[in-house]
Structures are given as structure tokens and as C-alpha cells.
Amino acid sequence: MKVEKIMVIGAGQMGSGIAQVCAEAGYSVLLNDLKAEFVERGLGVIGKNLARQVEKGRLTTTQKEEILGRIAASSDIQDSRGADLVIEAAIENMEVKTKLFAQLDELAPDHAILATNTSSLPITEIAAATRRPEKVIGMHFMNPVPVMKLVEIIRGLATADEVYQTIESITERIGKVPVEVEDFPGFVSNRILMPMINEAIFTLYEGVASKEAIDEVMKLGMNHPMGPLTLADFIGLDTCLYIMETLHEGFGDDKYRPCPLLRKYVKAGWLGRKSGRGFYSYE
Ligand code: CAA
């Protein structure tokens, strides 16, 4: 299956990172979001990332311009008519994703693969919103996308082998390492990571230690690059809560119960770095 044009839906943290690595690998990329200003913001982040690579002598200015030249902006979903592969990185909400996939199914060419960057939602259910479930697949990138090597690749029940192999080779071409994972809530990454973060929040909630102490223990004691509370702020507390709720609902086991402190912070609008405040303050 030949893939030349990739459309990325969602120009936020994840979507802009995905667009960047695809353009760096030579793909022609369409970066789409609901509003032109969101796409502009995403392109701005990509521009800054590439400028840092130029400063460090890893890219020439010409290469930077070539990469940026491969990314076109779009705020119209109809543009998916020209895509060979769509990678969806919109918000983590099943209703939004199923509506979007039904729409993409109508618009995108018959040969197009529809991939989702969902961090925990069932691929099979998203695929069922289309008439091409064999061409729907999970492609779960890690944040920050330009730095992190892993892409979890998740087959839905109906995903064709040929589609899996195409996505696996694209993942390798963009310099990432594909790991095959079955379609269960949270896949592997978030099934293991999120309960650890949730437990760190319980540890804070129960007054076992200060936030700084909890992070220090995990950084120095376990060699994690970031402590779990810093990492939660980095991922977004709303995303952490949503993933915990998906695990809780999907497995029905109380061990996945989100910590009340996490709920409280999200209700307060303390969403982590992106809102300027989470467990720590970023103003
Ligand atoms: N975009 C692009 N590049 C970035 C970046 C960003 N947002 N943030 C950092 N970098 C680059 C820097 O430019 C730097 O590059 P060079 O080494 O080439 O110069 C490199 O990353 C290291 O950055 P720093 O020196 O500034 O900081 P650091 O050493 O503390 O590393 C980090 C930053 C890579 C984010 C590191 O702290 C880390 O690995 N943290 C854990 C990240 C993690 O666990 N991600 C997974 C989250 S879970 C997820 O994404 C899945 C989900 O579904 C929720």
C-alpha cells in the first residue's frame, strides 16, 4: 500500500509532533484542525523545534525550510479527499472520534488508511463507525513525539495484515520503533503508566509525602526522567483522568479508581502545564 500524503487531524501537542516527524521523513503532510489559528499555533511549535535543530547544527536552514514546505495547513475536513493515510490526534472522546471517523470514511479515498492516536480508547469501536474497519488501526505516539521512540500499534478486530504492515513500515521510516499491542483498554503503555501516576496522586492525597518528595523518589530511586506528578502535569491532568476512567470502566476493577484529588484538580481547571497550573505552577 503506497502512502505519500498524510493528513494529521489535530494540531495540538501530539498532532503537531506527528506532522513534524512525518515531514522530516519526506512525507507530504496536511495538518488539520477545526480553526486556522489552531493550525498556525501547531506550525509555530514545529518551526521552533526545527529552528532548535538548526541552532544545534543538526539541520541546515535549507533542510528546515524543505521540511516546513512539506506541511500544508488545513481547517477543512474535506481535504481528507487527497490523503493516503489519516492520523487522527483529536481530543480523547469516543463520540468525537466516532463522528470524525464516519466523516473520514465518507470523504477519504477508498484506499486510505485511517489511524487513530488514541491513548486508551478501543480501536475496534472506532473502526465500527466506518465501512472500512479493515483499514482502521491504532498508532499511539508518545509525548514529546519528536523525542520519544515508541509507537504502539494496535490492531482492531478487523484490521487487515497488509494495513498493519504498512503502518509498521511507516513507523520505521519516521525513525520510531513499532511495538504491536492488542486492543484492550489503555493498551500496554497507559495500562501500566496511568495506575502508577494515579498511585502517586493517592500518595500525595493521603499525605504520605510532599509532591516534591514523591517526584524525587521516583526520579532518583527508579531513574525515571520525570517524577510521576511532573509527568502528569506534562501529559495533562484531564487526559490522565480520562484514561483512568477508561481503564476503570473497561476492566470494572476498583484498582483503576481515579484518585479524588485528580478529579478535584481537573474540576478546578488545574490541568497541568497547558493551563499554567497542576501539581506545580508554570506561570
Ligand atoms: N518537543 C521537541 N523536542 C523536545 C521537547 C518537545 N516538547 N522537549 C524536549 N525536547 C528535546 C530537547 O530539545 C532536547 O533535545 P537534544 O537532546 O537533542 O538537545 C531533549 O529533548 C532533552 O530535553 P531537555 O534537555 O530540555 O530536558 P530533559 O533531558 O529533561 O528531557 C524529556 C525532556 C524528553 C521530556 C524527558 O524529561 C522525558 O523523557 N520525560 C518523560 C516523557 C514521557 O514519559 N513521555 C510519555 C508520556 S505518556 C504519553 O505520551 C502517552 C499517553 O498516552 C499519555
Tab-separated table of C-alpha atoms in Angstrom, residues 23-174:
chain	number	residue	atom	x	y	z
A	23	ALA	CA	7.501	15.776	7.182
A	24	GLU	CA	11.074	15.151	8.380
A	25	ALA	CA	10.842	11.674	6.852
A	26	GLY	CA	9.849	13.154	3.487
A	27	TYR	CA	6.081	12.676	3.533
A	28	SER	CA	3.776	15.340	2.229
A	29	VAL	CA	1.696	16.363	5.251
A	30	LEU	CA	-1.582	18.171	5.737
A	31	LEU	CA	-2.004	19.470	9.267
A	32	ASN	CA	-5.675	19.945	10.072
A	33	ASP	CA	-7.628	21.389	12.968
A	34	LEU	CA	-11.042	22.961	13.454
A	35	LYS	CA	-9.754	26.516	13.206
A	36	ALA	CA	-6.940	28.038	11.127
A	37	GLU	CA	-5.491	29.662	14.273
A	38	PHE	CA	-5.029	26.232	15.935
A	39	VAL	CA	-3.105	25.032	12.885
A	40	GLU	CA	-0.996	28.202	12.898
A	41	ARG	CA	-0.109	27.571	16.542
A	42	GLY	CA	0.899	23.970	15.732
A	43	LEU	CA	3.015	25.138	12.790
A	44	GLY	CA	4.651	27.676	15.108
A	45	VAL	CA	5.694	24.897	17.510
A	46	ILE	CA	7.118	22.847	14.617
A	47	GLY	CA	9.002	25.909	13.359
A	48	LYS	CA	10.560	26.447	16.787
A	49	ASN	CA	11.539	22.775	17.136
A	50	LEU	CA	13.226	22.823	13.731
A	51	ALA	CA	14.954	26.135	14.467
A	52	ARG	CA	16.490	24.498	17.572
A	53	GLN	CA	17.805	21.679	15.377
A	54	VAL	CA	19.390	24.279	13.078
A	55	GLU	CA	20.987	26.033	16.092
A	56	LYS	CA	22.435	22.704	17.195
A	57	GLY	CA	23.855	22.112	13.727
A	58	ARG	CA	21.713	19.046	13.056
A	59	LEU	CA	19.786	20.643	10.202
A	60	THR	CA	20.662	23.308	7.664
A	61	THR	CA	18.332	26.274	7.164
A	62	THR	CA	17.505	24.877	3.729
A	63	GLN	CA	16.552	21.496	5.200
A	64	LYS	CA	14.375	23.246	7.757
A	65	GLU	CA	12.592	25.185	5.008
A	66	GLU	CA	12.153	21.998	2.971
A	67	ILE	CA	10.563	20.218	5.925
A	68	LEU	CA	8.231	23.139	6.635
A	69	GLY	CA	7.437	23.308	2.924
A	70	ARG	CA	6.132	19.742	3.090
A	71	ILE	CA	3.486	20.702	5.671
A	72	ALA	CA	0.328	22.375	4.409
A	73	ALA	CA	-2.320	23.869	6.684
A	74	SER	CA	-5.953	22.784	6.573
A	75	SER	CA	-9.055	23.687	8.528
A	76	ASP	CA	-11.443	21.773	6.275
A	77	ILE	CA	-12.039	18.057	6.840
A	78	GLN	CA	-12.920	17.777	3.128
A	79	ASP	CA	-9.166	17.956	2.498
A	80	SER	CA	-9.013	14.292	3.550
A	81	ARG	CA	-10.122	13.539	-0.029
A	82	GLY	CA	-6.452	13.711	-1.024
A	83	ALA	CA	-4.947	11.608	1.789
A	84	ASP	CA	-3.441	8.114	1.611
A	85	LEU	CA	-3.243	7.953	5.395
A	86	VAL	CA	-5.104	9.968	8.009
A	87	ILE	CA	-3.665	10.057	11.537
A	88	GLU	CA	-6.244	11.366	13.973
A	89	ALA	CA	-4.932	13.129	17.077
A	90	ALA	CA	-8.069	14.983	18.179
A	91	ILE	CA	-9.408	15.037	21.744
A	92	GLU	CA	-9.904	11.811	23.700
A	93	ASN	CA	-13.639	11.470	23.424
A	94	MET	CA	-15.355	8.464	21.866
A	95	GLU	CA	-18.264	10.464	20.472
A	96	VAL	CA	-15.959	12.969	18.792
A	97	LYS	CA	-13.769	10.186	17.386
A	98	THR	CA	-16.619	8.047	16.029
A	99	LYS	CA	-18.228	11.072	14.337
A	100	LEU	CA	-14.887	12.048	12.844
A	101	PHE	CA	-14.156	8.530	11.582
A	102	ALA	CA	-17.635	8.241	9.997
A	103	GLN	CA	-16.947	11.534	8.215
A	104	LEU	CA	-13.453	10.495	7.124
A	105	ASP	CA	-14.869	7.229	5.833
A	106	GLU	CA	-17.206	9.226	3.559
A	107	LEU	CA	-14.514	11.602	2.328
A	108	ALA	CA	-11.144	9.824	2.188
A	109	PRO	CA	-10.280	7.736	-0.884
A	110	ASP	CA	-11.170	4.025	-0.672
A	111	HIS	CA	-7.523	3.013	-0.369
A	112	ALA	CA	-6.840	5.390	2.556
A	113	ILE	CA	-5.852	4.019	5.959
A	114	LEU	CA	-7.498	5.709	8.944
A	115	ALA	CA	-5.270	5.627	12.020
A	116	THR	CA	-6.002	6.972	15.480
A	117	ASN	CA	-3.518	8.201	18.055
A	118	THR	CA	-5.951	7.401	20.861
A	119	SER	CA	-4.181	6.706	24.142
A	120	SER	CA	-6.711	4.237	25.506
A	121	LEU	CA	-9.991	4.007	23.564
A	122	PRO	CA	-10.935	0.755	21.768
A	123	ILE	CA	-9.786	0.720	18.140
A	124	THR	CA	-12.463	-1.848	17.293
A	125	GLU	CA	-15.232	0.537	18.397
A	126	ILE	CA	-13.760	3.458	16.439
A	127	ALA	CA	-13.411	1.160	13.390
A	128	ALA	CA	-17.068	0.115	13.697
A	129	ALA	CA	-18.092	3.721	12.913
A	130	THR	CA	-16.714	3.203	9.377
A	131	ARG	CA	-17.419	0.867	6.467
A	132	ARG	CA	-13.702	0.065	6.225
A	133	PRO	CA	-12.824	-1.442	9.632
A	134	GLU	CA	-10.062	-3.434	7.922
A	135	LYS	CA	-8.290	-0.131	7.205
A	136	VAL	CA	-8.596	1.303	10.714
A	137	ILE	CA	-5.678	0.957	13.130
A	138	GLY	CA	-4.236	2.471	16.330
A	139	MET	CA	-0.951	4.365	16.065
A	140	HIS	CA	-0.158	5.581	19.572
A	141	PHE	CA	2.708	8.073	19.746
A	142	MET	CA	4.319	9.274	22.983
A	143	ASN	CA	4.786	12.872	24.077
A	144	PRO	CA	7.048	14.698	23.086
A	145	VAL	CA	6.670	12.990	19.714
A	146	PRO	CA	9.939	14.259	18.159
A	147	VAL	CA	11.898	12.757	21.076
A	148	MET	CA	10.135	9.538	22.099
A	149	LYS	CA	10.994	6.424	20.104
A	150	LEU	CA	7.929	4.294	20.751
A	151	VAL	CA	4.788	3.908	18.668
A	152	GLU	CA	2.311	1.342	19.985
A	153	ILE	CA	0.497	-0.181	17.026
A	154	ILE	CA	-2.905	-1.590	17.827
A	155	ARG	CA	-4.988	-3.747	15.535
A	156	GLY	CA	-8.751	-3.608	15.766
A	157	LEU	CA	-10.600	-6.931	15.420
A	158	ALA	CA	-10.897	-6.451	11.655
A	159	THR	CA	-7.590	-4.706	10.819
A	160	ALA	CA	-6.017	-6.267	7.706
A	161	ASP	CA	-2.452	-7.646	7.873
A	162	GLU	CA	-1.471	-5.502	4.906
A	163	VAL	CA	-2.612	-2.374	6.781
A	164	TYR	CA	-0.640	-3.416	9.864
A	165	GLN	CA	2.494	-3.970	7.770
A	166	THR	CA	2.117	-0.612	6.001
A	167	ILE	CA	1.811	1.215	9.319
A	168	GLU	CA	4.728	-0.720	10.772
A	169	SER	CA	6.988	0.299	7.887
A	170	ILE	CA	5.859	3.958	8.010
A	171	THR	CA	6.650	3.966	11.735
A	172	GLU	CA	10.161	2.725	10.980
A	173	ARG	CA	10.612	5.243	8.179
A	174	ILE	CA	9.838	8.121	10.562
